Short mmCIF file of C-alpha atoms in Angstrom, two decimals:
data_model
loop_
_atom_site.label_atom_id
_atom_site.label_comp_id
_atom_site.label_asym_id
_atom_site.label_seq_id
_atom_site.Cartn_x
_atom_site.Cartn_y
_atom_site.Cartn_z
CA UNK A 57 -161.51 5.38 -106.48
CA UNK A 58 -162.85 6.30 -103.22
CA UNK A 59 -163.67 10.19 -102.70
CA UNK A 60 -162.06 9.98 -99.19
CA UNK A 61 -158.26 9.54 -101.28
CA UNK A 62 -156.95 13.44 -102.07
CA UNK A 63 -153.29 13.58 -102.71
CA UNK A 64 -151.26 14.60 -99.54
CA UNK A 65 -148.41 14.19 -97.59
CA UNK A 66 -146.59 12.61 -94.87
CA UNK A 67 -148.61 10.84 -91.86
CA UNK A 68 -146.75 8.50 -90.32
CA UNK A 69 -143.46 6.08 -90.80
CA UNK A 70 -143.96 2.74 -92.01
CA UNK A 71 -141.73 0.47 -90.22
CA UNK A 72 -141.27 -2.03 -93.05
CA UNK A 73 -143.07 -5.36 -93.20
CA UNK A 74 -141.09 -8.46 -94.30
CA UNK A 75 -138.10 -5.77 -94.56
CA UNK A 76 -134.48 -7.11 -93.74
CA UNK A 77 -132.98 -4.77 -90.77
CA UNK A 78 -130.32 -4.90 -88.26
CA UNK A 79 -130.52 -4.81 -84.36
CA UNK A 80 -131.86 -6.77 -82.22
CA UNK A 81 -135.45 -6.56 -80.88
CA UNK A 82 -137.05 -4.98 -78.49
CA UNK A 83 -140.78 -5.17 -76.63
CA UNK A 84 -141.94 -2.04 -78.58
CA UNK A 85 -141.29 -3.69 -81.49
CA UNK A 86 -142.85 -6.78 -81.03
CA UNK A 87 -146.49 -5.21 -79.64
CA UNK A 88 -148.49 -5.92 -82.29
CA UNK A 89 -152.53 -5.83 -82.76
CA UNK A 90 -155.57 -5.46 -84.58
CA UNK A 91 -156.80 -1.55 -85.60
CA UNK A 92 -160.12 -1.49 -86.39
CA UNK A 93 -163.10 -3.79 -87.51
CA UNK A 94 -164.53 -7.18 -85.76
CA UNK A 95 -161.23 -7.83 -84.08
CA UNK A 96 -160.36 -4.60 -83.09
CA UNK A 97 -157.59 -4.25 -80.27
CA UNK A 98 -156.57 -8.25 -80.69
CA UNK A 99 -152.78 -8.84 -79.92
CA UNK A 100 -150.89 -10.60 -82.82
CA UNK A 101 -148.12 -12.35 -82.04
CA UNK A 102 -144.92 -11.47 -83.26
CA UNK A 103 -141.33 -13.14 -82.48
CA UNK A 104 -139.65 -9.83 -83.08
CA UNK A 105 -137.02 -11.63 -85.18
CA UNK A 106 -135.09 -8.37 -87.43
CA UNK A 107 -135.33 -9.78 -90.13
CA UNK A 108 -139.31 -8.59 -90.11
CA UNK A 109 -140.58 -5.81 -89.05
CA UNK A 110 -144.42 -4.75 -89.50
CA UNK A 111 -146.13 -1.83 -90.32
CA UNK A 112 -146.87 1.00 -87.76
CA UNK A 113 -149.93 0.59 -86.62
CA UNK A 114 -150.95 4.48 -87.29
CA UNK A 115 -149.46 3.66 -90.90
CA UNK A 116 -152.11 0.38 -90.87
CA UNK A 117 -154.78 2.09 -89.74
CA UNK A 118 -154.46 5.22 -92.51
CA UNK A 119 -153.70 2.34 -95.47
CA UNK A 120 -157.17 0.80 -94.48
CA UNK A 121 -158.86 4.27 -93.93
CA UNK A 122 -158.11 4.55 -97.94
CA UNK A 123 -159.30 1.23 -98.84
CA UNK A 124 -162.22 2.32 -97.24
CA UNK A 125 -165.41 -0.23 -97.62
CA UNK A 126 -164.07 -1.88 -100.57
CA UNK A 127 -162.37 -4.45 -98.08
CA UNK A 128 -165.37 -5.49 -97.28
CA UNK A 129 -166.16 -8.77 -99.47
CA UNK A 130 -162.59 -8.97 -100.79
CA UNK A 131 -159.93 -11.47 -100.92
CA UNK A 132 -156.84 -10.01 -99.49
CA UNK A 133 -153.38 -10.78 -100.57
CA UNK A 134 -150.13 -10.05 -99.43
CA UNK A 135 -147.72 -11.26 -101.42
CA UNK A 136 -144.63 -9.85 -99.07
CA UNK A 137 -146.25 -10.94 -95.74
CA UNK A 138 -144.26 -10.61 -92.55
CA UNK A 139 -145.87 -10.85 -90.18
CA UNK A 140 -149.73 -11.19 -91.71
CA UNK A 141 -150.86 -7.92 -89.97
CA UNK A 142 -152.05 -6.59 -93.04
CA UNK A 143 -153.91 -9.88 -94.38
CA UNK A 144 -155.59 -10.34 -90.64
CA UNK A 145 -156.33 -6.51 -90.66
CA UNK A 146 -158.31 -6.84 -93.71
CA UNK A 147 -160.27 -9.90 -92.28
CA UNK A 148 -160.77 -8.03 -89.41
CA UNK A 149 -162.41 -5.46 -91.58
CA UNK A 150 -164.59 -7.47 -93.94
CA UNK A 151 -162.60 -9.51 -96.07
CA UNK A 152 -164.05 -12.93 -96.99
CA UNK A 153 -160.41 -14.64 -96.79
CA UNK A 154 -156.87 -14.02 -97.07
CA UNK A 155 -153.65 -15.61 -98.83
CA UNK A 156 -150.17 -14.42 -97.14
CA UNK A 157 -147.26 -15.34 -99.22
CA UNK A 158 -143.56 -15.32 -96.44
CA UNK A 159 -140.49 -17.25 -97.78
CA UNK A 160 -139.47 -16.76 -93.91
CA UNK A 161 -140.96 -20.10 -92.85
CA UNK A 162 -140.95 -19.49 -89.29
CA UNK A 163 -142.39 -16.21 -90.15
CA UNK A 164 -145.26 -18.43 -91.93
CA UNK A 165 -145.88 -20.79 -89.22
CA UNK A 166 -146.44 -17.28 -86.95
CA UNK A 167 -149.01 -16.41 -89.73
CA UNK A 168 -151.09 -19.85 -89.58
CA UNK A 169 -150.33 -19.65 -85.16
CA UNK A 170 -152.20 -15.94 -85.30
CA UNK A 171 -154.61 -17.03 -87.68
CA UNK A 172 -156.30 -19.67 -84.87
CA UNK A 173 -155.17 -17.67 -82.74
CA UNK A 174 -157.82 -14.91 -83.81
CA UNK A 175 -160.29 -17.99 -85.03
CA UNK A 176 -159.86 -17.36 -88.54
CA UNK A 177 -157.77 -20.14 -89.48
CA UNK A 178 -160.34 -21.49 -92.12
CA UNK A 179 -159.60 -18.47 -93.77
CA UNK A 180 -156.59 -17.24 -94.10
CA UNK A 181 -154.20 -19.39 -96.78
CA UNK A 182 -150.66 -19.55 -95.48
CA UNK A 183 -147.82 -20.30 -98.62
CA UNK A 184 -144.52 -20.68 -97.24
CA UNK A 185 -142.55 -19.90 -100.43
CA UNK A 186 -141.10 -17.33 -102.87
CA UNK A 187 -143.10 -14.85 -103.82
CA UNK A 188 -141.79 -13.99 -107.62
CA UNK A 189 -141.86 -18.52 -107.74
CA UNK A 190 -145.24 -18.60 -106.48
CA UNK A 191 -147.01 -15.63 -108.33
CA UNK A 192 -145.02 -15.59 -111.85
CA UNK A 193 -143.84 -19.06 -112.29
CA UNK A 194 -146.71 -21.29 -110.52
CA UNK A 195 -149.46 -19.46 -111.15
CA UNK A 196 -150.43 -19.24 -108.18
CA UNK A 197 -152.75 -15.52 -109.04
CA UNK A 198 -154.00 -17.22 -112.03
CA UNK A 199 -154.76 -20.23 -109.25
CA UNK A 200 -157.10 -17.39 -107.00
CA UNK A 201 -158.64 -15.91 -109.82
CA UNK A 202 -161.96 -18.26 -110.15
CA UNK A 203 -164.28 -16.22 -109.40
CA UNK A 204 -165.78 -12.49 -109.47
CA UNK A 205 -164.38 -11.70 -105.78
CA UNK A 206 -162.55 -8.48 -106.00
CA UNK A 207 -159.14 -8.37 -104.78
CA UNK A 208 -157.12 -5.68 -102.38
CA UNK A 209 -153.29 -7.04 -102.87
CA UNK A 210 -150.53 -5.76 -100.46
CA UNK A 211 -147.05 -5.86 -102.37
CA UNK A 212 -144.87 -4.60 -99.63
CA UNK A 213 -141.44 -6.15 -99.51
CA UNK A 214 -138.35 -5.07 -98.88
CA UNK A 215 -137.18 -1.68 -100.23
CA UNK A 216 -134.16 -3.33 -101.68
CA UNK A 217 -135.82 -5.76 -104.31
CA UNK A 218 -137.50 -2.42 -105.99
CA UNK A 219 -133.58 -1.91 -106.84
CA UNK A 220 -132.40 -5.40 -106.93
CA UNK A 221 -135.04 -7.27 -108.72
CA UNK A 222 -136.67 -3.97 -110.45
CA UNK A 223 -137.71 -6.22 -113.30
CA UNK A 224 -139.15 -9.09 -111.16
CA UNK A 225 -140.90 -6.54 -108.95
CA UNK A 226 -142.50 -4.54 -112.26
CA UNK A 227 -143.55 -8.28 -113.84
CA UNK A 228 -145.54 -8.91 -110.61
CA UNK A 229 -147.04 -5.64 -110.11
CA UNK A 230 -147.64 -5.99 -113.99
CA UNK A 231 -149.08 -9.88 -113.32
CA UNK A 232 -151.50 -8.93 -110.47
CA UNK A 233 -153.32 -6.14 -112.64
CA UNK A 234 -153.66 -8.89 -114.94
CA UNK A 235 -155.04 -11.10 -113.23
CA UNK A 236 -156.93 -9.07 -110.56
CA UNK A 237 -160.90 -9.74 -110.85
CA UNK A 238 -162.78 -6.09 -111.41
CA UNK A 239 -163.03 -3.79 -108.98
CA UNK A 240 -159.86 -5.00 -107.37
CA UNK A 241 -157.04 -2.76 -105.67
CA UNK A 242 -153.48 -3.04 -105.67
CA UNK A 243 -151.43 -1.33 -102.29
CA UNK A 244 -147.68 -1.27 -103.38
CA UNK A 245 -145.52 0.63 -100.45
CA UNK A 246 -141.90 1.24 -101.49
CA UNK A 247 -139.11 4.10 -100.48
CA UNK A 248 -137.93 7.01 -102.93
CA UNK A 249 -135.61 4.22 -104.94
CA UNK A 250 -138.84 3.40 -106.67
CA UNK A 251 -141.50 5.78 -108.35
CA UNK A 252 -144.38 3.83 -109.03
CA UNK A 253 -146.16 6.58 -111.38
CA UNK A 254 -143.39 6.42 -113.72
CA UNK A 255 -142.85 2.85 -113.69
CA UNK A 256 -146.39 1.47 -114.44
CA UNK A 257 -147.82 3.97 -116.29
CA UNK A 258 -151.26 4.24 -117.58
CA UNK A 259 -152.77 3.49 -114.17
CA UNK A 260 -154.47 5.97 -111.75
CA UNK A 261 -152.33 5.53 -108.18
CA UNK A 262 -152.97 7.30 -105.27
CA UNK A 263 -149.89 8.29 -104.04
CA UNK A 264 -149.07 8.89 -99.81
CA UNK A 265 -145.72 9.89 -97.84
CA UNK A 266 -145.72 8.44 -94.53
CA UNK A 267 -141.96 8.67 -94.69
CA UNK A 268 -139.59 7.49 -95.57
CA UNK A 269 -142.54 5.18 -96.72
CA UNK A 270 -144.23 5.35 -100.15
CA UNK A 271 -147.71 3.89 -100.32
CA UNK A 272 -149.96 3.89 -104.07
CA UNK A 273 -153.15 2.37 -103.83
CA UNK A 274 -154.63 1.99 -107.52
CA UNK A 275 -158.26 0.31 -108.90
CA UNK A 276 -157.48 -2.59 -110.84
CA UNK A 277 -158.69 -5.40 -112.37
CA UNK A 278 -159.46 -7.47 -115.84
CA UNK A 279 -156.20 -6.22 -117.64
CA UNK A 280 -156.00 -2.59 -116.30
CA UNK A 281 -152.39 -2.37 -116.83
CA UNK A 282 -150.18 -0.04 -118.45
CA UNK A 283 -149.79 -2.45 -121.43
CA UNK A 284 -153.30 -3.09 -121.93
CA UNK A 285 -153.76 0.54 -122.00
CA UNK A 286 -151.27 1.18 -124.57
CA UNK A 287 -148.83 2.60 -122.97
#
């Protein structure tokens, strides 16, 4: 794990990517753009519709000050997607390509529409469907994991399914460190409803408050899961 992680506290808010709300939107709320990398400053488009809201970009830009130079070369995927800010971000900064799962299909098509958008099309993988279908019942992990490219996955989906689907949501976490290739890393941003220490045990996570945001980065990869460890 990188030596710039050091357990701390709250930085920021994290306004909740592919997270239901209510309201209706605003302008603020639909500015969206690229933090750091090769497209810095980049607007992303962004239909504003409530039913997604992205990440803050202060929230963004400390997530990927973590993740540090291990971006660099990865395959990013976000399994909860939104808006794609997070798998674009990572192209921006090095990633090699990008898969954004979004059961919101208009939310999708805004994905793929960015993607040429920012001339990266031919690598960024758009799958309008279910993420739990996709990753636990179609393989669709097992599908990405042909070679040795290291992975940095974004689970980030609505607070609610850490409490309504707690046992889907622990079977995918639990599926991706299976899966992941070495020197992989898993992002998992929740609220206080979940406490990712004490559910997946037996796994090193880096632990942030950018409240009422959770974020846990962890090194994965080749069965470094809790079960595999033996807990």
């Amino acid at each position: 794990m990188s030596d710039k992680r050091r357990k701390s506290t709250s930085a920021g808010q994290r306004s909740g990517g592919n997270r239901a709300a209510t309201g209706k939107p605003n302008s603020a709320s639909t500015a969206l753009r690229i933090i750091g990398g090769s497209m810095r400053g980049r607007p992303l488009t962004y239909h504003g519709d409530p039913r997604t809201r992205p990440m803050k970009d202060r929230v963004r830009e400390a997530v990927f000050n973590l993740l540090g130079e291990s971006v660099k070369g990865c395959h990013a995927i976000d399994l909860f997607a939104g808006t794609g800010a997070l798998a674009l971000e990572a192209i921006s900064r090095g990633a090699i390509r990008a898969t954004c799962v979004e059961r919101h299909f208009p939310s999708a098509r805004l994905i793929e529409r960015n993607a040429r958008e920012l001339e990266v099309a031919d690598r960024v993988d758009t799958v309008a469907g279910d993420t739990f279908i996709w990753a636990l019942r179609h393989g669709g992990l097992a599908e990405r994991a042909t070679d040795a490219t290291p992975w940095c996955v974004f689970c980030s989906p609505p607070y609610a399914l850490f409490v309504d689907r707690r046992d889907d949501m622990l079977q995918l976490i639990e599926a991706v460190m299976q899966a992941a290739p070495p020197r992989s890393q898993l992002v998992v941003e929740s609220d206080d409803q979940f406490d990712v220490e004490t559910a997946c045990p037996g796994v090193t996570w880096d632990v942030r408050r950018y409240a009422p945001a959770i974020v846990a980065i962890a090194d994965i990869g080749s069965g470094n899961s809790a079960d595999s460890q033996g807990t």
